[in-house]
């Protein structure tokens, strides 16, 4: 019998690319699922409870965990190498808060029995401790090196999340922990926003939208380990069943490396057009090689990926063609940051010049205008 039957299971990030197939698989196993996400709920499974909550706020995490027995913590932030370099604080601060608040709330809730933390391939260094290039990433090597400079903020934030679980476990927590480190995950319901999407959705969008010449980032030589979201979800379910502990994280990848050039060729093979491909070497391309060793997943869980890259890319392309409008419904932390109004304080705002400036700025949607006069009392917000 499944350990999930009739269990109350929380999935944070349950409307995301991995969360959606995970929720479906859990429901198929008889679980009673609660989803927490910042999306509007339109992508939530109809048989699951949906709550829209910001998990950077501790009280929201307490509400999310109430009455739950198993917790899959998937909520996080991901983006292209470019957006990682441009907005490192957005990655680091949000993920540290997600991890800290969720684990603290889970430990407070007496009903919680199992807790899974979703880490990332970004915790690994591209180099071995001796300085040589890491041909494959092994789970137990993480703390011998530092995360890549290309993943500095999210990599360290994910490492801290792992360490938090390990620390809780050492304090004799009754919760059974598991940690997974997925490779480059792709599939339906991915983020296809061209401003901050990852390599697979970014290139799928270019191809399907008919970009010609087709301009890909870098020189095409970096190697990545691609794994389909449905396979990752299945691996997560098996990992929680085993719950080997926070000191035994599990890589979930294909164990096979593909160059970005091979990825682009695979994408183009699955569309009708044959655009001219150009490589923009001025754009960041990330580390040269990222391949996960997946022997632990095979030996401990009996898990292997089932979706080939060819079939997975074909499926992703077909999904994107039919669901482009979903992109506009997804919560995107980077877009949300951009939409925040700029707050402007005008000292002397009750004077002739100050008031005219305040009234002029207040007419513009991108500004929130505040003012003070000589007693430092706030002007009524415009």
Short mmCIF file of C-alpha atoms in Angstrom, two decimals:
data_model
loop_
_atom_site.label_atom_id
_atom_site.label_comp_id
_atom_site.label_asym_id
_atom_site.label_seq_id
_atom_site.Cartn_x
_atom_site.Cartn_y
_atom_site.Cartn_z
CA UNK A 1 0.00 0.00 0.00
CA UNK A 2 1.20 3.51 -0.78
CA UNK A 3 2.46 5.53 2.18
CA UNK A 4 0.59 8.48 0.65
CA UNK A 5 -2.93 7.07 0.79
CA UNK A 6 -5.18 9.39 2.84
CA UNK A 7 -2.16 11.40 4.01
CA UNK A 8 -2.44 15.19 4.21
CA UNK A 9 0.32 16.40 1.92
CA UNK A 10 1.49 19.98 1.38
CA UNK A 11 3.21 20.92 -1.88
CA UNK A 12 4.70 24.41 -1.91
CA UNK A 13 5.13 25.61 -5.46
CA UNK A 14 2.43 23.15 -6.48
CA UNK A 15 1.45 25.12 -9.58
CA UNK A 16 4.98 25.10 -10.99
CA UNK A 17 6.61 22.95 -13.64
CA UNK A 18 7.56 20.17 -11.19
CA UNK A 19 4.72 20.84 -8.75
CA UNK A 20 1.92 20.15 -11.24
CA UNK A 21 3.00 16.58 -12.14
CA UNK A 22 3.95 15.95 -8.50
CA UNK A 23 0.46 16.91 -7.30
CA UNK A 24 -1.12 14.72 -9.99
CA UNK A 25 0.98 11.72 -8.99
CA UNK A 26 0.24 12.24 -5.29
CA UNK A 27 -3.50 12.41 -5.94
CA UNK A 28 -3.26 9.25 -8.03
CA UNK A 29 -1.66 7.61 -4.96
CA UNK A 30 -4.58 8.64 -2.77
CA UNK A 31 -3.09 11.66 -1.00
CA UNK A 32 -5.11 14.64 0.20
CA UNK A 33 -3.11 17.49 -1.27
CA UNK A 34 -2.83 21.14 -0.30
CA UNK A 35 -1.09 23.47 -2.75
CA UNK A 36 0.51 26.75 -1.75
CA UNK A 37 1.66 29.10 -4.49
CA UNK A 38 1.79 32.74 -5.53
CA UNK A 39 -0.04 31.92 -8.78
CA UNK A 40 -3.72 32.80 -9.07
CA UNK A 41 -4.93 29.22 -8.64
CA UNK A 42 -6.06 28.62 -12.22
CA UNK A 43 -3.31 26.02 -12.65
CA UNK A 44 -4.05 24.19 -9.40
CA UNK A 45 -5.33 20.62 -9.57
CA UNK A 46 -9.15 20.63 -9.14
CA UNK A 47 -8.96 17.87 -6.51
CA UNK A 48 -6.40 19.71 -4.38
CA UNK A 49 -6.90 22.48 -1.85
CA UNK A 50 -5.30 25.70 -3.08
CA UNK A 51 -4.07 28.59 -0.92
CA UNK A 52 -2.36 31.65 -2.35
CA UNK A 53 0.35 32.63 0.14
CA UNK A 54 3.64 34.50 0.19
CA UNK A 55 6.06 32.15 1.95
CA UNK A 56 8.56 34.89 2.73
CA UNK A 57 6.16 35.66 5.61
CA UNK A 58 6.49 33.23 8.52
CA UNK A 59 2.83 33.39 9.61
CA UNK A 60 1.80 32.28 6.12
CA UNK A 61 4.07 29.24 6.41
CA UNK A 62 2.46 28.35 9.75
CA UNK A 63 -0.96 28.49 8.08
CA UNK A 64 0.29 26.41 5.15
CA UNK A 65 1.66 23.65 7.41
CA UNK A 66 -1.36 23.42 9.69
CA UNK A 67 -2.55 19.82 9.93
CA UNK A 68 -0.14 18.55 7.27
CA UNK A 69 1.66 15.20 7.60
CA UNK A 70 4.02 15.26 4.61
CA UNK A 71 5.61 18.38 3.12
CA UNK A 72 7.22 18.72 -0.29
CA UNK A 73 8.97 22.09 -0.29
CA UNK A 74 9.40 23.05 -3.95
CA UNK A 75 8.79 26.80 -3.79
CA UNK A 76 11.78 28.74 -5.06
CA UNK A 77 13.16 30.99 -7.76
CA UNK A 78 15.02 30.10 -10.92
CA UNK A 79 16.27 32.06 -13.89
CA UNK A 80 18.84 32.46 -16.63
CA UNK A 81 22.55 33.14 -15.95
CA UNK A 82 21.91 36.75 -16.94
CA UNK A 83 19.11 37.32 -14.41
CA UNK A 84 21.15 35.59 -11.68
CA UNK A 85 23.94 38.11 -12.23
CA UNK A 86 21.57 41.08 -12.44
CA UNK A 87 19.34 40.29 -9.44
CA UNK A 88 21.33 38.14 -6.98
CA UNK A 89 19.60 39.62 -3.93
CA UNK A 90 16.18 38.64 -5.27
CA UNK A 91 17.35 35.02 -5.45
CA UNK A 92 19.22 34.90 -2.17
CA UNK A 93 16.86 36.76 0.14
CA UNK A 94 13.66 35.12 -1.10
CA UNK A 95 15.03 31.58 -0.98
CA UNK A 96 16.58 32.00 2.47
CA UNK A 97 13.22 33.24 3.75
CA UNK A 98 11.30 30.41 2.03
CA UNK A 99 13.59 27.79 3.52
CA UNK A 100 13.84 29.25 7.02
CA UNK A 101 10.15 29.99 7.42
CA UNK A 102 8.92 26.69 6.00
CA UNK A 103 11.24 24.51 8.07
CA UNK A 104 10.53 26.46 11.23
CA UNK A 105 6.77 26.19 10.64
CA UNK A 106 7.03 22.47 9.85
CA UNK A 107 8.93 21.80 13.07
CA UNK A 108 6.33 23.75 15.03
CA UNK A 109 3.43 21.77 13.54
CA UNK A 110 3.23 18.54 15.55
CA UNK A 111 1.45 16.61 12.81
CA UNK A 112 4.35 16.79 10.33
CA UNK A 113 6.05 13.41 9.83
CA UNK A 114 8.11 13.85 6.65
CA UNK A 115 9.73 16.82 4.94
CA UNK A 116 11.38 17.02 1.54
CA UNK A 117 13.64 19.90 0.56
CA UNK A 118 14.18 20.60 -3.13
CA UNK A 119 17.76 21.66 -3.67
CA UNK A 120 19.44 22.18 -7.05
CA UNK A 121 22.31 21.34 -9.37
CA UNK A 122 23.37 24.91 -8.59
CA UNK A 123 24.88 23.82 -5.25
CA UNK A 124 27.77 22.18 -7.08
CA UNK A 125 31.09 23.66 -8.11
CA UNK A 126 32.22 23.18 -11.72
CA UNK A 127 35.61 22.19 -10.30
CA UNK A 128 36.94 19.33 -8.21
CA UNK A 129 38.73 20.12 -4.91
CA UNK A 130 42.08 19.81 -6.76
CA UNK A 131 41.03 22.50 -9.25
CA UNK A 132 40.37 20.16 -12.18
CA UNK A 133 37.08 20.35 -14.09
CA UNK A 134 34.33 18.25 -12.50
CA UNK A 135 33.24 15.79 -15.18
CA UNK A 136 30.37 14.54 -12.99
CA UNK A 137 28.77 15.92 -9.81
CA UNK A 138 28.73 13.51 -6.85
CA UNK A 139 26.39 14.13 -3.90
CA UNK A 140 29.06 13.82 -1.21
CA UNK A 141 31.47 16.28 -2.85
CA UNK A 142 29.36 19.40 -2.34
CA UNK A 143 30.95 20.65 0.87
CA UNK A 144 34.49 20.16 -0.45
CA UNK A 145 34.07 23.10 -2.84
CA UNK A 146 32.05 26.30 -3.35
CA UNK A 147 29.12 26.92 -5.71
CA UNK A 148 29.95 28.30 -9.13
CA UNK A 149 30.32 32.06 -9.47
CA UNK A 150 27.56 31.77 -12.08
CA UNK A 151 25.23 30.44 -9.36
CA UNK A 152 26.69 32.20 -6.35
CA UNK A 153 23.49 33.56 -4.74
CA UNK A 154 21.00 30.76 -5.53
CA UNK A 155 23.70 28.12 -5.03
CA UNK A 156 24.55 29.28 -1.52
CA UNK A 157 20.87 29.79 -0.66
CA UNK A 158 20.12 26.19 -1.66
CA UNK A 159 23.12 24.95 0.32
CA UNK A 160 21.86 26.82 3.37
CA UNK A 161 18.48 25.13 2.94
CA UNK A 162 20.19 21.73 2.99
CA UNK A 163 22.20 22.68 6.06
CA UNK A 164 19.06 23.86 7.84
CA UNK A 165 17.45 20.44 7.31
CA UNK A 166 20.60 18.69 8.50
CA UNK A 167 20.74 20.93 11.58
CA UNK A 168 17.11 20.21 12.45
CA UNK A 169 17.77 16.50 12.07
CA UNK A 170 20.71 16.70 14.47
CA UNK A 171 18.44 18.24 17.11
CA UNK A 172 16.55 14.94 17.22
CA UNK A 173 13.65 16.23 15.18
CA UNK A 174 10.94 13.56 14.84
CA UNK A 175 10.55 14.57 11.19
CA UNK A 176 12.04 12.26 8.54
CA UNK A 177 13.98 14.34 6.03
CA UNK A 178 14.89 13.89 2.39
CA UNK A 179 16.74 16.19 -0.02
CA UNK A 180 16.80 16.00 -3.81
CA UNK A 181 19.06 17.87 -6.24
CA UNK A 182 17.44 17.99 -9.69
CA UNK A 183 19.51 18.67 -12.81
CA UNK A 184 18.32 21.08 -15.55
CA UNK A 185 14.59 20.42 -15.36
CA UNK A 186 12.28 21.16 -18.29
CA UNK A 187 8.74 20.39 -19.42
CA UNK A 188 5.22 21.75 -19.65
CA UNK A 189 4.29 24.72 -17.42
CA UNK A 190 7.86 26.05 -17.47
CA UNK A 191 8.65 29.76 -17.37
CA UNK A 192 8.82 30.94 -21.00
CA UNK A 193 9.31 34.63 -20.20
CA UNK A 194 12.19 35.69 -22.50
CA UNK A 195 13.50 38.15 -19.92
CA UNK A 196 14.38 35.49 -17.33
CA UNK A 197 13.68 31.97 -18.61
CA UNK A 198 16.13 29.05 -18.54
CA UNK A 199 17.84 27.51 -21.56
CA UNK A 200 15.15 25.02 -22.66
CA UNK A 201 12.07 27.27 -22.51
CA UNK A 202 14.02 30.24 -23.87
CA UNK A 203 15.03 28.32 -26.99
CA UNK A 204 11.67 26.58 -27.37
CA UNK A 205 9.99 29.99 -27.41
CA UNK A 206 12.43 31.35 -30.01
CA UNK A 207 11.85 28.34 -32.25
CA UNK A 208 8.07 28.15 -31.98
CA UNK A 209 7.62 31.91 -32.33
CA UNK A 210 9.50 31.76 -35.63
CA UNK A 211 12.66 33.68 -34.78
CA UNK A 212 14.90 33.76 -37.87
CA UNK A 213 17.79 34.07 -37.61
CA UNK A 214 17.55 31.98 -34.46
CA UNK A 215 19.92 33.66 -31.99
CA UNK A 216 21.08 31.35 -29.19
CA UNK A 217 23.25 32.44 -26.27
CA UNK A 218 26.91 31.50 -25.93
CA UNK A 219 28.82 29.30 -28.37
CA UNK A 220 26.81 26.09 -27.96
CA UNK A 221 29.58 24.09 -26.27
CA UNK A 222 28.45 24.05 -22.58
CA UNK A 223 27.15 20.64 -21.51
CA UNK A 224 24.00 20.14 -19.44
CA UNK A 225 22.11 17.24 -17.87
CA UNK A 226 18.45 17.61 -18.84
CA UNK A 227 15.66 15.81 -16.97
CA UNK A 228 11.91 16.01 -17.50
CA UNK A 229 9.71 17.43 -14.72
CA UNK A 230 7.53 14.32 -14.64
CA UNK A 231 10.56 12.15 -13.94
CA UNK A 232 11.70 14.50 -11.19
CA UNK A 233 8.27 14.38 -9.55
CA UNK A 234 8.36 10.58 -9.55
CA UNK A 235 11.85 10.66 -8.04
CA UNK A 236 10.66 12.98 -5.29
CA UNK A 237 7.83 10.65 -4.35
CA UNK A 238 10.24 7.72 -4.11
CA UNK A 239 12.77 9.78 -2.14
CA UNK A 240 10.19 10.77 0.47
CA UNK A 241 9.14 7.14 0.81
CA UNK A 242 12.72 6.20 1.67
CA UNK A 243 13.46 9.43 3.60
CA UNK A 244 17.18 8.59 3.91
CA UNK A 245 17.92 11.73 5.91
CA UNK A 246 19.34 15.19 5.25
CA UNK A 247 22.91 13.87 5.10
CA UNK A 248 22.06 11.74 2.06
CA UNK A 249 20.85 14.09 -0.69
CA UNK A 250 19.87 12.45 -3.96
CA UNK A 251 20.72 13.65 -7.46
CA UNK A 252 17.85 13.46 -9.96
CA UNK A 253 19.11 13.75 -13.51
CA UNK A 254 19.63 11.77 -16.67
CA UNK A 255 23.31 11.21 -15.95
CA UNK A 256 23.96 12.11 -19.59
CA UNK A 257 25.38 15.35 -20.94
CA UNK A 258 24.13 17.23 -23.99
CA UNK A 259 25.72 20.35 -25.46
CA UNK A 260 23.52 23.41 -25.87
CA UNK A 261 24.12 23.04 -29.60
CA UNK A 262 22.61 19.53 -29.45
CA UNK A 263 19.67 20.92 -27.47
CA UNK A 264 19.02 23.62 -30.07
CA UNK A 265 19.25 21.07 -32.89
CA UNK A 266 16.75 18.83 -31.08
CA UNK A 267 14.33 21.74 -30.69
CA UNK A 268 14.59 22.77 -34.34
CA UNK A 269 14.05 19.17 -35.47
CA UNK A 270 10.63 19.35 -33.80
CA UNK A 271 9.34 22.47 -35.56
CA UNK A 272 8.34 22.94 -39.20
CA UNK A 273 10.76 25.77 -40.01
CA UNK A 274 14.53 25.50 -40.41
CA UNK A 275 15.86 28.88 -39.25
CA UNK A 276 19.45 30.02 -39.55
CA UNK A 277 21.11 29.50 -36.16
CA UNK A 278 23.49 32.16 -34.89
CA UNK A 279 25.40 32.10 -31.61
CA UNK A 280 25.68 35.29 -29.55
CA UNK A 281 28.92 34.85 -27.64
CA UNK A 282 28.43 38.18 -25.86
CA UNK A 283 25.63 36.60 -23.80
CA UNK A 284 26.36 34.59 -20.61
CA UNK A 285 26.26 30.82 -21.05
CA UNK A 286 27.03 29.56 -17.53
CA UNK A 287 29.45 26.80 -16.57
CA UNK A 288 31.07 24.55 -19.17
CA UNK A 289 29.80 21.24 -17.83
CA UNK A 290 27.06 20.06 -15.46
CA UNK A 291 26.29 16.35 -15.30
CA UNK A 292 24.90 14.57 -12.24
CA UNK A 293 25.97 11.17 -10.97
CA UNK A 294 22.64 9.37 -10.49
CA UNK A 295 23.79 6.04 -9.06
CA UNK A 296 22.38 6.82 -5.61
CA UNK A 297 18.91 7.39 -7.06
CA UNK A 298 19.11 4.12 -8.98
CA UNK A 299 20.45 2.07 -6.08
CA UNK A 300 18.45 3.58 -3.22
CA UNK A 301 15.18 4.40 -4.99
CA UNK A 302 15.17 2.16 -8.02
CA UNK A 303 14.63 5.37 -10.01
CA UNK A 304 15.66 6.09 -13.57
CA UNK A 305 14.36 8.79 -15.91
CA UNK A 306 11.79 7.53 -18.42
CA UNK A 307 11.36 10.54 -20.71
CA UNK A 308 14.05 10.89 -23.39
CA UNK A 309 15.25 14.35 -24.36
CA UNK A 310 13.83 13.93 -27.87
CA UNK A 311 10.36 12.98 -26.60
CA UNK A 312 10.44 15.51 -23.78
CA UNK A 313 11.34 18.40 -26.08
CA UNK A 314 8.65 17.38 -28.56
CA UNK A 315 6.06 17.28 -25.77
CA UNK A 316 7.21 20.65 -24.39
CA UNK A 317 6.97 22.28 -27.81
CA UNK A 318 3.45 20.96 -28.38
CA UNK A 319 2.39 22.16 -24.92
CA UNK A 320 3.82 25.64 -25.50
CA UNK A 321 2.05 25.98 -28.86
CA UNK A 322 -1.31 25.31 -27.21
CA UNK A 323 -0.79 27.20 -23.94
CA UNK A 324 1.02 30.45 -24.67
CA UNK A 325 -1.62 32.42 -22.76
CA UNK A 326 -0.72 30.61 -19.53
CA UNK A 327 2.56 32.54 -19.43
CA UNK A 328 0.64 35.69 -18.59
CA UNK A 329 -1.11 33.98 -15.67
CA UNK A 330 2.05 32.79 -13.95
CA UNK A 331 3.48 34.64 -10.97
CA UNK A 332 6.96 35.83 -11.92
CA UNK A 333 9.01 37.27 -9.09
CA UNK A 334 11.18 39.27 -11.49
CA UNK A 335 8.19 40.82 -13.24
CA UNK A 336 6.64 41.51 -9.83
CA UNK A 337 9.80 43.32 -8.75
CA UNK A 338 9.73 45.40 -11.92
CA UNK A 339 6.09 46.35 -11.36
CA UNK A 340 6.72 47.69 -7.87
CA UNK A 341 6.11 51.40 -7.70
CA UNK A 342 9.05 53.63 -6.92
CA UNK A 343 8.54 55.50 -3.65
CA UNK A 344 9.55 59.14 -3.79
CA UNK A 345 9.91 61.36 -0.73
CA UNK A 346 9.71 65.11 -1.34
CA UNK A 347 10.88 67.31 1.50
CA UNK A 348 9.01 70.60 1.55
CA UNK A 349 6.18 69.13 -0.45
CA UNK A 350 3.63 71.66 0.80
CA UNK A 351 5.52 74.55 -0.76
CA UNK A 352 4.68 76.00 -4.15
CA UNK A 353 7.41 74.13 -6.04
CA UNK A 354 7.25 70.99 -3.91
CA UNK A 355 3.51 70.57 -4.29
CA UNK A 356 3.68 71.04 -8.06
CA UNK A 357 6.41 68.40 -8.31
CA UNK A 358 4.45 66.03 -6.05
CA UNK A 359 1.23 66.43 -8.01
CA UNK A 360 3.02 65.93 -11.32
CA UNK A 361 4.77 62.73 -10.19
CA UNK A 362 1.65 61.36 -8.51
CA UNK A 363 -0.12 61.29 -11.89
CA UNK A 364 2.35 58.67 -13.11
CA UNK A 365 1.49 55.05 -12.30
CA UNK A 366 5.09 54.02 -11.59
CA UNK A 367 5.48 56.36 -8.59
CA UNK A 368 4.21 56.49 -5.01
CA UNK A 369 4.73 60.02 -3.75
CA UNK A 370 5.23 61.01 -0.12
CA UNK A 371 6.07 64.42 1.24
CA UNK A 372 7.10 66.22 4.43
CA UNK A 373 6.97 69.80 5.58
CA UNK A 374 9.00 71.48 8.31
CA UNK A 375 7.41 69.51 11.17
CA UNK A 376 8.30 66.24 9.39
CA UNK A 377 4.66 65.24 9.21
CA UNK A 378 3.71 63.13 6.18
CA UNK A 379 1.80 64.63 3.33
CA UNK A 380 -1.28 62.67 2.41
CA UNK A 381 -0.27 59.97 -0.08
CA UNK A 382 -1.11 60.86 -3.61
#
